[in-house]
Structures are given as C-alpha cells and as structure tokens.
mmCIF file of C-alpha atoms in Angstrom:
data_model
loop_
_atom_site.group_PDB
_atom_site.id
_atom_site.type_symbol
_atom_site.label_atom_id
_atom_site.label_comp_id
_atom_site.label_asym_id
_atom_site.label_seq_id
_atom_site.Cartn_x
_atom_site.Cartn_y
_atom_site.Cartn_z
ATOM 1 C CA UNK A 1 24.124 -5.800 -8.119
ATOM 2 C CA UNK A 2 24.947 -9.386 -7.230
ATOM 3 C CA UNK A 3 24.081 -12.793 -8.635
ATOM 4 C CA UNK A 4 21.966 -14.846 -6.229
ATOM 5 C CA UNK A 5 20.825 -18.410 -6.423
ATOM 6 C CA UNK A 6 17.052 -18.821 -6.170
ATOM 7 C CA UNK A 7 16.050 -22.296 -4.989
ATOM 8 C CA UNK A 8 13.036 -24.158 -6.415
ATOM 9 C CA UNK A 9 9.675 -23.557 -4.732
ATOM 10 C CA UNK A 10 8.823 -25.897 -1.848
ATOM 11 C CA UNK A 11 5.369 -26.938 -0.589
ATOM 12 C CA UNK A 12 2.684 -24.256 -1.260
ATOM 13 C CA UNK A 13 5.229 -21.941 -2.916
ATOM 14 C CA UNK A 14 5.704 -20.562 -6.413
ATOM 15 C CA UNK A 15 8.777 -19.196 -8.151
ATOM 16 C CA UNK A 16 8.030 -16.027 -10.103
ATOM 17 C CA UNK A 17 9.965 -14.266 -12.843
ATOM 18 C CA UNK A 18 9.605 -10.602 -11.891
ATOM 19 C CA UNK A 19 9.196 -8.354 -14.936
ATOM 20 C CA UNK A 20 8.427 -5.012 -13.285
ATOM 21 C CA UNK A 21 8.724 -3.792 -9.707
ATOM 22 C CA UNK A 22 8.217 -0.411 -8.128
ATOM 23 C CA UNK A 23 9.632 1.226 -5.048
ATOM 24 C CA UNK A 24 7.348 1.836 -2.079
ATOM 25 C CA UNK A 25 8.209 3.929 0.972
ATOM 26 C CA UNK A 26 8.171 0.784 3.146
ATOM 27 C CA UNK A 27 11.192 -0.564 1.234
ATOM 28 C CA UNK A 28 13.012 2.693 1.901
ATOM 29 C CA UNK A 29 12.046 2.664 5.591
ATOM 30 C CA UNK A 30 13.409 -0.836 6.198
ATOM 31 C CA UNK A 31 16.448 -0.266 3.978
ATOM 32 C CA UNK A 32 17.302 2.692 6.235
ATOM 33 C CA UNK A 33 16.894 0.230 9.162
ATOM 34 C CA UNK A 34 14.180 2.373 10.751
ATOM 35 C CA UNK A 35 11.764 -0.544 10.885
ATOM 36 C CA UNK A 36 11.583 -3.247 13.555
ATOM 37 C CA UNK A 37 14.562 -5.593 14.055
ATOM 38 C CA UNK A 38 16.767 -4.917 11.022
ATOM 39 C CA UNK A 39 17.729 -8.072 9.111
ATOM 40 C CA UNK A 40 20.622 -7.937 6.661
ATOM 41 C CA UNK A 41 21.628 -9.037 4.064
ATOM 42 C CA UNK A 42 18.122 -8.843 2.648
ATOM 43 C CA UNK A 43 16.401 -8.516 -0.733
ATOM 44 C CA UNK A 44 13.774 -5.794 -0.547
ATOM 45 C CA UNK A 45 10.852 -5.069 -2.889
ATOM 46 C CA UNK A 46 7.154 -5.883 -2.589
ATOM 47 C CA UNK A 47 5.258 -4.013 -5.330
ATOM 48 C CA UNK A 48 5.654 -6.003 -8.518
ATOM 49 C CA UNK A 49 4.241 -7.952 -11.419
ATOM 50 C CA UNK A 50 5.562 -11.107 -13.028
ATOM 51 C CA UNK A 51 4.941 -14.544 -14.479
ATOM 52 C CA UNK A 52 4.884 -17.852 -12.606
ATOM 53 C CA UNK A 53 7.951 -19.882 -13.595
ATOM 54 C CA UNK A 54 7.325 -23.019 -11.499
ATOM 55 C CA UNK A 55 5.085 -24.229 -8.678
ATOM 56 C CA UNK A 56 5.798 -26.334 -5.608
ATOM 57 C CA UNK A 57 3.908 -29.294 -4.188
ATOM 58 C CA UNK A 58 0.282 -28.654 -3.227
ATOM 59 C CA UNK A 59 -0.202 -25.570 -5.419
ATOM 60 C CA UNK A 60 -3.339 -26.099 -7.508
ATOM 61 C CA UNK A 61 -4.643 -22.588 -8.262
ATOM 62 C CA UNK A 62 -1.532 -21.321 -10.076
ATOM 63 C CA UNK A 63 0.518 -22.735 -12.924
ATOM 64 C CA UNK A 64 3.592 -21.750 -14.962
ATOM 65 C CA UNK A 65 2.787 -18.891 -17.340
ATOM 66 C CA UNK A 66 0.150 -17.242 -15.115
ATOM 67 C CA UNK A 67 0.429 -13.450 -14.837
ATOM 68 C CA UNK A 68 0.556 -12.543 -11.159
ATOM 69 C CA UNK A 69 1.081 -9.848 -8.552
ATOM 70 C CA UNK A 70 3.003 -10.971 -5.444
ATOM 71 C CA UNK A 71 1.534 -9.295 -2.342
ATOM 72 C CA UNK A 72 3.092 -8.470 1.046
ATOM 73 C CA UNK A 73 0.151 -9.982 2.922
ATOM 74 C CA UNK A 74 -1.785 -13.138 2.143
ATOM 75 C CA UNK A 75 -4.936 -15.184 2.127
ATOM 76 C CA UNK A 76 -4.556 -18.827 3.208
ATOM 77 C CA UNK A 77 -8.264 -19.476 2.608
ATOM 78 C CA UNK A 78 -8.697 -21.568 5.769
ATOM 79 C CA UNK A 79 -8.435 -19.374 8.883
ATOM 80 C CA UNK A 80 -11.272 -17.456 10.610
ATOM 81 C CA UNK A 81 -10.129 -14.203 9.006
ATOM 82 C CA UNK A 82 -10.190 -15.698 5.513
ATOM 83 C CA UNK A 83 -13.656 -17.146 6.160
ATOM 84 C CA UNK A 84 -14.906 -13.765 7.412
ATOM 85 C CA UNK A 85 -16.396 -11.374 4.882
ATOM 86 C CA UNK A 86 -15.242 -8.492 7.076
ATOM 87 C CA UNK A 87 -11.527 -9.241 7.452
ATOM 88 C CA UNK A 88 -8.440 -9.579 5.283
ATOM 89 C CA UNK A 89 -6.018 -10.210 8.157
ATOM 90 C CA UNK A 90 -5.126 -13.850 7.471
ATOM 91 C CA UNK A 91 -3.735 -15.630 10.555
ATOM 92 C CA UNK A 92 -1.066 -17.473 8.577
ATOM 93 C CA UNK A 93 0.056 -14.917 6.002
ATOM 94 C CA UNK A 94 -0.656 -11.443 7.354
ATOM 95 C CA UNK A 95 2.235 -9.004 6.999
ATOM 96 C CA UNK A 96 5.327 -9.932 8.984
ATOM 97 C CA UNK A 97 8.287 -7.575 8.662
ATOM 98 C CA UNK A 98 10.573 -9.683 10.861
ATOM 99 C CA UNK A 99 10.364 -12.987 8.996
ATOM 100 C CA UNK A 100 13.465 -13.567 6.873
ATOM 101 C CA UNK A 101 12.629 -17.093 5.663
ATOM 102 C CA UNK A 102 9.691 -18.981 4.187
ATOM 103 C CA UNK A 103 6.795 -20.195 6.348
ATOM 104 C CA UNK A 104 7.127 -23.819 5.226
ATOM 105 C CA UNK A 105 10.536 -24.436 6.809
ATOM 106 C CA UNK A 106 11.854 -21.078 8.024
ATOM 107 C CA UNK A 107 14.638 -21.255 5.443
ATOM 108 C CA UNK A 108 15.523 -18.718 2.761
ATOM 109 C CA UNK A 109 15.241 -19.551 -0.937
ATOM 110 C CA UNK A 110 17.988 -17.015 -1.749
ATOM 111 C CA UNK A 111 21.692 -17.659 -1.349
ATOM 112 C CA UNK A 112 25.129 -16.523 -2.508
ATOM 113 C CA UNK A 113 27.820 -19.236 -2.381
ATOM 114 C CA UNK A 114 25.616 -21.210 0.008
ATOM 115 C CA UNK A 115 25.115 -18.285 2.412
ATOM 116 C CA UNK A 116 21.419 -17.425 2.898
ATOM 117 C CA UNK A 117 20.021 -13.975 2.033
ATOM 118 C CA UNK A 118 16.906 -12.911 3.965
ATOM 119 C CA UNK A 119 13.490 -12.448 2.382
ATOM 120 C CA UNK A 120 11.406 -9.285 2.914
ATOM 121 C CA UNK A 121 7.617 -9.393 3.464
ATOM 122 C CA UNK A 122 7.573 -12.803 1.794
ATOM 123 C CA UNK A 123 7.984 -11.132 -1.620
ATOM 124 C CA UNK A 124 11.568 -9.811 -2.229
ATOM 125 C CA UNK A 125 10.825 -8.481 -5.698
ATOM 126 C CA UNK A 126 14.167 -6.683 -6.265
ATOM 127 C CA UNK A 127 15.370 -9.937 -7.791
ATOM 128 C CA UNK A 128 14.777 -11.275 -11.301
ATOM 129 C CA UNK A 129 13.324 -14.430 -9.729
ATOM 130 C CA UNK A 130 11.712 -14.782 -6.324
ATOM 131 C CA UNK A 131 9.883 -17.476 -4.340
ATOM 132 C CA UNK A 132 6.569 -16.563 -2.699
ATOM 133 C CA UNK A 133 3.921 -18.483 -0.720
ATOM 134 C CA UNK A 134 1.034 -19.208 -3.111
ATOM 135 C CA UNK A 135 -1.381 -17.502 -0.671
ATOM 136 C CA UNK A 136 0.463 -14.226 -1.353
ATOM 137 C CA UNK A 137 0.047 -14.399 -5.125
ATOM 138 C CA UNK A 138 -2.891 -12.828 -6.989
ATOM 139 C CA UNK A 139 -3.542 -14.255 -10.457
ATOM 140 C CA UNK A 140 -4.604 -11.460 -12.808
ATOM 141 C CA UNK A 141 -5.855 -10.892 -16.334
ATOM 142 C CA UNK A 142 -2.957 -11.775 -18.704
ATOM 143 C CA UNK A 143 -3.891 -8.844 -20.959
ATOM 144 C CA UNK A 144 -3.224 -6.306 -18.193
ATOM 145 C CA UNK A 145 0.062 -4.378 -18.670
ATOM 146 C CA UNK A 146 2.297 -5.491 -15.801
ATOM 147 C CA UNK A 147 4.318 -2.269 -15.955
ATOM 148 C CA UNK A 148 1.163 -0.402 -14.864
ATOM 149 C CA UNK A 149 -0.814 -2.819 -12.699
ATOM 150 C CA UNK A 150 2.204 -3.801 -10.579
ATOM 151 C CA UNK A 151 1.476 -0.716 -8.413
ATOM 152 C CA UNK A 152 -1.877 -2.233 -7.423
ATOM 153 C CA UNK A 153 -0.096 -4.728 -5.148
ATOM 154 C CA UNK A 154 0.506 -2.301 -2.252
ATOM 155 C CA UNK A 155 0.041 1.458 -1.791
ATOM 156 C CA UNK A 156 -2.553 2.051 -4.464
ATOM 157 C CA UNK A 157 -4.953 -0.582 -3.114
ATOM 158 C CA UNK A 158 -4.379 0.606 0.448
ATOM 159 C CA UNK A 159 -5.552 4.163 -0.281
ATOM 160 C CA UNK A 160 -8.235 3.173 -2.772
ATOM 161 C CA UNK A 161 -9.812 0.613 -0.445
ATOM 162 C CA UNK A 162 -9.660 2.937 2.578
ATOM 163 C CA UNK A 163 -12.170 5.123 0.727
ATOM 164 C CA UNK A 164 -14.227 2.618 -1.293
ATOM 165 C CA UNK A 165 -14.411 -0.177 1.314
ATOM 166 C CA UNK A 166 -14.173 1.625 4.655
ATOM 167 C CA UNK A 167 -15.016 5.355 4.509
ATOM 168 C CA UNK A 168 -17.640 4.727 1.785
ATOM 169 C CA UNK A 169 -18.533 8.351 0.967
ATOM 170 C CA UNK A 170 -21.909 8.850 -0.672
ATOM 171 C CA UNK A 171 -22.146 10.729 -3.960
ATOM 172 C CA UNK A 172 -21.507 14.432 -3.451
ATOM 173 C CA UNK A 173 -20.122 14.102 0.097
ATOM 174 C CA UNK A 174 -16.959 15.894 1.216
ATOM 175 C CA UNK A 175 -13.715 14.043 1.959
ATOM 176 C CA UNK A 176 -10.542 15.284 3.690
ATOM 177 C CA UNK A 177 -7.291 13.435 2.957
ATOM 178 C CA UNK A 178 -4.345 13.885 5.311
ATOM 179 C CA UNK A 179 -1.041 13.254 3.498
ATOM 180 C CA UNK A 180 -0.756 13.510 -0.293
ATOM 181 C CA UNK A 181 1.867 10.860 -0.965
ATOM 182 C CA UNK A 182 1.063 7.821 -3.103
ATOM 183 C CA UNK A 183 -1.427 6.355 -0.595
ATOM 184 C CA UNK A 184 -3.202 9.686 -0.076
ATOM 185 C CA UNK A 185 -3.454 10.223 -3.830
ATOM 186 C CA UNK A 186 -4.883 6.700 -4.164
ATOM 187 C CA UNK A 187 -7.481 7.710 -1.558
ATOM 188 C CA UNK A 188 -8.253 10.748 -3.754
ATOM 189 C CA UNK A 189 -8.711 8.392 -6.712
ATOM 190 C CA UNK A 190 -11.137 6.396 -4.545
ATOM 191 C CA UNK A 191 -13.039 9.587 -3.729
ATOM 192 C CA UNK A 192 -13.229 10.403 -7.457
ATOM 193 C CA UNK A 193 -14.590 6.933 -8.281
ATOM 194 C CA UNK A 194 -17.126 7.220 -5.427
ATOM 195 C CA UNK A 195 -18.370 10.540 -6.831
ATOM 196 C CA UNK A 196 -17.351 12.624 -3.809
ATOM 197 C CA UNK A 197 -17.956 16.378 -3.935
ATOM 198 C CA UNK A 198 -15.285 18.488 -2.252
ATOM 199 C CA UNK A 199 -11.959 16.730 -1.688
ATOM 200 C CA UNK A 200 -9.705 18.632 0.723
ATOM 201 C CA UNK A 201 -6.019 17.699 0.761
ATOM 202 C CA UNK A 202 -3.982 18.355 3.917
ATOM 203 C CA UNK A 203 -0.196 18.333 3.633
ATOM 204 C CA UNK A 204 2.821 20.205 5.010
ATOM 205 C CA UNK A 205 4.472 20.222 1.569
ATOM 206 C CA UNK A 206 2.800 22.810 -0.716
ATOM 207 C CA UNK A 207 4.673 21.367 -3.733
ATOM 208 C CA UNK A 208 2.279 18.413 -3.593
ATOM 209 C CA UNK A 209 -0.813 20.520 -4.167
ATOM 210 C CA UNK A 210 -0.372 21.082 -7.895
ATOM 211 C CA UNK A 211 0.153 17.351 -8.552
ATOM 212 C CA UNK A 212 -2.853 16.445 -6.397
ATOM 213 C CA UNK A 213 -5.221 18.441 -8.620
ATOM 214 C CA UNK A 214 -4.789 15.720 -11.273
ATOM 215 C CA UNK A 215 -6.215 13.268 -8.735
ATOM 216 C CA UNK A 216 -9.376 15.262 -8.092
ATOM 217 C CA UNK A 217 -8.276 17.123 -4.961
ATOM 218 C CA UNK A 218 -10.201 20.396 -5.084
ATOM 219 C CA UNK A 219 -8.927 22.372 -2.066
ATOM 220 C CA UNK A 220 -5.789 22.412 0.037
ATOM 221 C CA UNK A 221 -4.866 23.088 3.648
ATOM 222 C CA UNK A 222 -1.271 23.522 4.789
ATOM 223 C CA UNK A 223 -1.297 23.368 8.627
ATOM 224 C CA UNK A 224 1.791 25.609 8.709
ATOM 225 C CA UNK A 225 -0.227 28.473 7.229
ATOM 226 C CA UNK A 226 -2.821 28.583 10.026
ATOM 227 C CA UNK A 227 -2.758 29.681 13.664
ATOM 228 C CA UNK A 228 -5.795 27.519 14.440
ATOM 229 C CA UNK A 229 -5.856 23.752 14.664
ATOM 230 C CA UNK A 230 -6.461 22.004 11.338
ATOM 231 C CA UNK A 231 -9.708 20.427 12.532
ATOM 232 C CA UNK A 232 -11.050 23.933 13.279
ATOM 233 C CA UNK A 233 -9.937 25.240 9.867
ATOM 234 C CA UNK A 234 -11.714 22.343 8.118
ATOM 235 C CA UNK A 235 -14.853 22.727 10.266
ATOM 236 C CA UNK A 236 -15.060 26.390 9.252
ATOM 237 C CA UNK A 237 -14.540 25.535 5.564
ATOM 238 C CA UNK A 238 -17.266 22.885 5.585
ATOM 239 C CA UNK A 239 -19.991 24.175 7.914
ATOM 240 C CA UNK A 240 -19.161 21.899 10.819
ATOM 241 C CA UNK A 241 -16.841 19.270 9.374
ATOM 242 C CA UNK A 242 -16.283 16.933 6.445
ATOM 243 C CA UNK A 243 -18.435 13.857 5.857
ATOM 244 C CA UNK A 244 -15.416 11.522 5.584
ATOM 245 C CA UNK A 245 -11.703 11.795 6.322
ATOM 246 C CA UNK A 246 -8.773 9.500 5.557
ATOM 247 C CA UNK A 247 -5.428 9.769 7.352
ATOM 248 C CA UNK A 248 -2.426 8.582 5.306
ATOM 249 C CA UNK A 249 0.608 9.947 7.174
ATOM 250 C CA UNK A 250 1.260 7.825 10.263
ATOM 251 C CA UNK A 251 1.481 10.994 12.379
ATOM 252 C CA UNK A 252 -0.616 10.535 15.512
ATOM 253 C CA UNK A 253 -1.311 14.290 15.461
ATOM 254 C CA UNK A 254 -2.804 13.957 11.951
ATOM 255 C CA UNK A 255 -4.865 10.960 13.131
ATOM 256 C CA UNK A 256 -6.444 13.036 15.898
ATOM 257 C CA UNK A 257 -7.063 15.920 13.483
ATOM 258 C CA UNK A 258 -8.614 13.571 10.911
ATOM 259 C CA UNK A 259 -11.036 12.218 13.510
ATOM 260 C CA UNK A 260 -11.933 15.572 15.035
ATOM 261 C CA UNK A 261 -12.528 17.245 11.643
ATOM 262 C CA UNK A 262 -15.459 15.004 10.649
ATOM 263 C CA UNK A 263 -19.030 16.235 11.096
ATOM 264 C CA UNK A 264 -20.961 15.144 14.166
ATOM 265 C CA UNK A 265 -23.959 12.887 13.543
ATOM 266 C CA UNK A 266 -22.533 10.993 10.567
ATOM 267 C CA UNK A 267 -18.831 11.725 10.052
ATOM 268 C CA UNK A 268 -16.465 8.781 9.535
ATOM 269 C CA UNK A 269 -12.665 8.967 9.873
ATOM 270 C CA UNK A 270 -10.409 6.169 8.618
ATOM 271 C CA UNK A 271 -6.821 5.653 9.792
ATOM 272 C CA UNK A 272 -4.405 4.213 7.217
ATOM 273 C CA UNK A 273 -0.931 5.457 8.239
ATOM 274 C CA UNK A 274 1.249 3.335 10.531
ATOM 275 C CA UNK A 275 2.092 5.134 13.799
ATOM 276 C CA UNK A 276 5.321 4.959 15.804
ATOM 277 C CA UNK A 277 5.257 2.225 18.433
ATOM 278 C CA UNK A 278 4.978 4.544 21.458
ATOM 279 C CA UNK A 279 2.233 6.774 20.036
ATOM 280 C CA UNK A 280 -1.079 7.172 21.875
ATOM 281 C CA UNK A 281 -4.295 8.471 20.332
ATOM 282 C CA UNK A 282 -6.004 11.031 22.561
ATOM 283 C CA UNK A 283 -9.402 12.635 22.010
ATOM 284 C CA UNK A 284 -12.376 13.533 24.195
ATOM 285 C CA UNK A 285 -14.994 10.738 24.427
ATOM 286 C CA UNK A 286 -17.701 13.310 23.662
ATOM 287 C CA UNK A 287 -16.473 13.196 20.040
ATOM 288 C CA UNK A 288 -17.736 9.600 19.871
ATOM 289 C CA UNK A 289 -20.942 10.315 21.797
ATOM 290 C CA UNK A 290 -21.694 13.012 19.231
ATOM 291 C CA UNK A 291 -21.847 10.233 16.632
ATOM 292 C CA UNK A 292 -18.504 10.469 14.941
ATOM 293 C CA UNK A 293 -17.021 7.131 13.868
ATOM 294 C CA UNK A 294 -13.345 6.154 13.884
ATOM 295 C CA UNK A 295 -12.189 3.163 11.822
ATOM 296 C CA UNK A 296 -8.890 1.604 10.871
ATOM 297 C CA UNK A 297 -7.924 -0.341 7.771
ATOM 298 C CA UNK A 298 -5.179 -2.657 6.624
ATOM 299 C CA UNK A 299 -4.438 -2.916 2.884
ATOM 300 C CA UNK A 300 -7.734 -1.157 2.129
ATOM 301 C CA UNK A 301 -9.686 -4.167 3.499
ATOM 302 C CA UNK A 302 -8.909 -6.061 0.275
ATOM 303 C CA UNK A 303 -8.321 -9.822 0.402
ATOM 304 C CA UNK A 304 -5.228 -10.345 -1.771
ATOM 305 C CA UNK A 305 -6.221 -13.359 -3.868
ATOM 306 C CA UNK A 306 -9.975 -12.710 -3.936
ATOM 307 C CA UNK A 307 -10.139 -8.948 -4.496
ATOM 308 C CA UNK A 308 -6.937 -7.724 -6.181
ATOM 309 C CA UNK A 309 -7.777 -9.251 -9.612
ATOM 310 C CA UNK A 310 -10.950 -7.110 -9.544
ATOM 311 C CA UNK A 311 -8.945 -3.892 -9.077
ATOM 312 C CA UNK A 312 -6.915 -4.815 -12.160
ATOM 313 C CA UNK A 313 -10.233 -5.250 -14.021
ATOM 314 C CA UNK A 314 -11.305 -1.755 -12.898
ATOM 315 C CA UNK A 315 -8.179 -0.458 -14.649
ATOM 316 C CA UNK A 316 -8.860 -2.548 -17.754
ATOM 317 C CA UNK A 317 -12.438 -1.185 -17.840
ATOM 318 C CA UNK A 318 -11.097 2.400 -17.555
ATOM 319 C CA UNK A 319 -12.861 2.980 -14.216
ATOM 320 C CA UNK A 320 -9.531 3.301 -12.384
ATOM 321 C CA UNK A 321 -6.705 5.549 -13.563
ATOM 322 C CA UNK A 322 -3.203 4.211 -12.833
ATOM 323 C CA UNK A 323 -0.966 5.963 -15.339
ATOM 324 C CA UNK A 324 -0.973 9.267 -13.443
ATOM 325 C CA UNK A 325 0.633 7.559 -10.417
ATOM 326 C CA UNK A 326 3.682 6.512 -12.450
ATOM 327 C CA UNK A 327 6.006 9.505 -12.615
ATOM 328 C CA UNK A 328 9.377 7.827 -13.281
ATOM 329 C CA UNK A 329 10.828 4.666 -14.831
ATOM 330 C CA UNK A 330 14.346 3.209 -14.610
ATOM 331 C CA UNK A 331 16.070 -0.022 -15.682
ATOM 332 C CA UNK A 332 16.934 -2.470 -12.866
ATOM 333 C CA UNK A 333 20.625 -1.605 -13.244
ATOM 334 C CA UNK A 334 19.747 1.956 -12.118
ATOM 335 C CA UNK A 335 17.544 1.034 -9.146
ATOM 336 C CA UNK A 336 19.519 3.439 -6.931
ATOM 337 C CA UNK A 337 17.985 6.315 -8.901
ATOM 338 C CA UNK A 338 14.537 5.170 -7.760
ATOM 339 C CA UNK A 339 15.698 5.447 -4.130
ATOM 340 C CA UNK A 340 17.098 8.940 -4.845
ATOM 341 C CA UNK A 341 13.802 10.106 -6.395
ATOM 342 C CA UNK A 342 11.875 8.894 -3.361
ATOM 343 C CA UNK A 343 14.332 10.330 -0.820
ATOM 344 C CA UNK A 344 13.996 13.725 -2.524
ATOM 345 C CA UNK A 345 10.202 13.402 -2.628
ATOM 346 C CA UNK A 346 10.232 13.769 -6.406
ATOM 347 C CA UNK A 347 8.221 10.711 -7.414
ATOM 348 C CA UNK A 348 4.871 9.117 -6.701
ATOM 349 C CA UNK A 349 5.810 5.746 -8.198
ATOM 350 C CA UNK A 350 8.956 4.756 -10.108
ATOM 351 C CA UNK A 351 8.681 1.603 -12.226
ATOM 352 C CA UNK A 352 11.817 -0.545 -12.355
ATOM 353 C CA UNK A 353 12.163 -2.774 -15.432
ATOM 354 C CA UNK A 354 13.894 -6.052 -14.590
ATOM 355 C CA UNK A 355 16.464 -7.531 -16.917
ATOM 356 C CA UNK A 356 17.357 -4.038 -18.137
#
C-alpha cells in the first residue's frame, strides 16, 4: 500500500472516489505480466463503483455527487461506431491495454514524489481516487448498491450480453456454455433471463458444476471424462446439437467445439473468450454451408454509457440476480487475499471495500 497523488481531471475527464472495486481475471493476467507489453509501476483495477468528486473542462453529462461505474472501454458519442446501432467499439475509447496515460495529453494523473505511475485500461480502480475519461463513465441510479452493481462494469455484462444481445436464444431453446468462470456464469444468467430450456455447462473443473446449478445450468460435460470429441457428446445429448452456444474460455479448441456443437439449420455460436495471439480457428466450411452461424462479441455488445445504466435497472427491478456472483469480500488493506482467492479458483467475484 502506498500513498499516491491523484491530479485534478483535465479536459473531458472526471475524478472519481472509488467506494467498491472487485477483482477480475484480466487484472490478474496483466499483474502476472502475461498480457501485451508489461508496463510497471501501474495501478490495476477496472471493475468498480464510485462517486464523481470533480469534473474537468468540457464535461457536461456528469457532475460531482453522481453515482457511476468506470468502464474499461468507452463511448465518445461521435465516431462511426458510436453512431452505429450495431457496434460498441468506439474508435477513440475502445479497450487499450498498452496505454499508460490519459488520451488528452498522454500523461498520467497518478504520481509518487513527482514520478508518474501508469494507468490501466483508463480506469485504475485499485486507488481511493482515480481519473477517468468521461466517455468511460456510466452514470447509474443513485439508489443502486454500489457494492453489488460494481460487478456490472466488466465480466458480468460481457457474459450476459453475449447471450441476450448476440446469441438471442428463443424461449425453451438449448444453450451450451463453455467455461464456467464468472463470464460463463453470467452467460448462464442471460440464458435464465431469456427463458432457455436446457443449459449445458462445459468445464474441465468438476468443482464448478455444483456452483453452476445456482445459475440455472442443468447439465454438465467434462471433456476429460469422454473419449469422443465434446461436439459429438453434445450432439448426441441434444439430437443433433444445441440451438445456441457461448464460448467463455479463450481456448481456441473450445471455440471450435462451441461452433461445431450447434445444430445445423439454425444454430448460433458466440465467441467471448480472448485467444492467444498465434491461435488460428480451423473448421470445415461445410459447417457454415449447413447453416450454422459463428459470431463474436466484445463487452456483450453493450455501449458503456448508453446501455450499462439499464443493466443496473434490471437488478433494481429484480430481473437480474447479482448477489450470487459475489462469493467473497475483503477490505482494501487485504486486497492480496482477493488475488489469492482468484489464483486458487475459489471465488467468482470478491468485493474490495475502499477506505477499509
């Protein structure tokens, strides 16, 4: 734990007092320096909730006191992507893991004794105060409990939107979910909300199966327990394949299996997991000619400023269940415990209370 100085917000920026943050696997991945070009020293953290403390020049849609969720990707409101109803991949503010400063001037707003500390994903929420571009800040209902809805700002929305916005299962249809971590379980929550019938969870860790039942997963396949390929196992279970599948692992093998396990004629597979840079997806073109569809998604196709407040409302209206995702809680002074829980695979989401 170190004291850092957090500079005032510059043009189009806001300074936020973070009240609650949670740990996502992406923080762990970059902390272990497995991500692209490692940048250190750096303040990690990107799933959080807080209150706007001050706003910089040009910010008109946010003011001090607003309850907000900072988000790792943004919505400038002006580019072709922001003007498109189909895209959330803003030209200016889409995710950038290599940027260590702010867009306005390339400088960091964090320092210790005048030495700059790098930002992470434009959010850096493992700090009691942070500075974020206003296009990466979703203003939410002030009555929403920030210690719950903070998880909406990353993994939960990614899995939820992959099902509700991209796979779009019809009522009663079957869904296969590859990978039952937080994102996969959020996909299961999406399948529950959509009224899906059978929900088949695929994972190499059988310990995850019991937990996944709470999220509406009805059947389980552990690839290690079968001599056949997973897509064949699922085809046999479902009379030719599932109606929808969602891949949440990042394993290119699972991506191929997720595509090949959907039913011909109408099956849709959605890729969510991030592959390794040298991976190649290989399948026979006949799988497409037989009317299977393969789609990809980024952040569940949600636009951060436009759509995220609506997910919070779904929680407030009791349509969306968030509490079951939160398995642990620690004070900020014990943040290392959150990393330990995740490294051991013991938690779905651990909420970290700032100032404690």
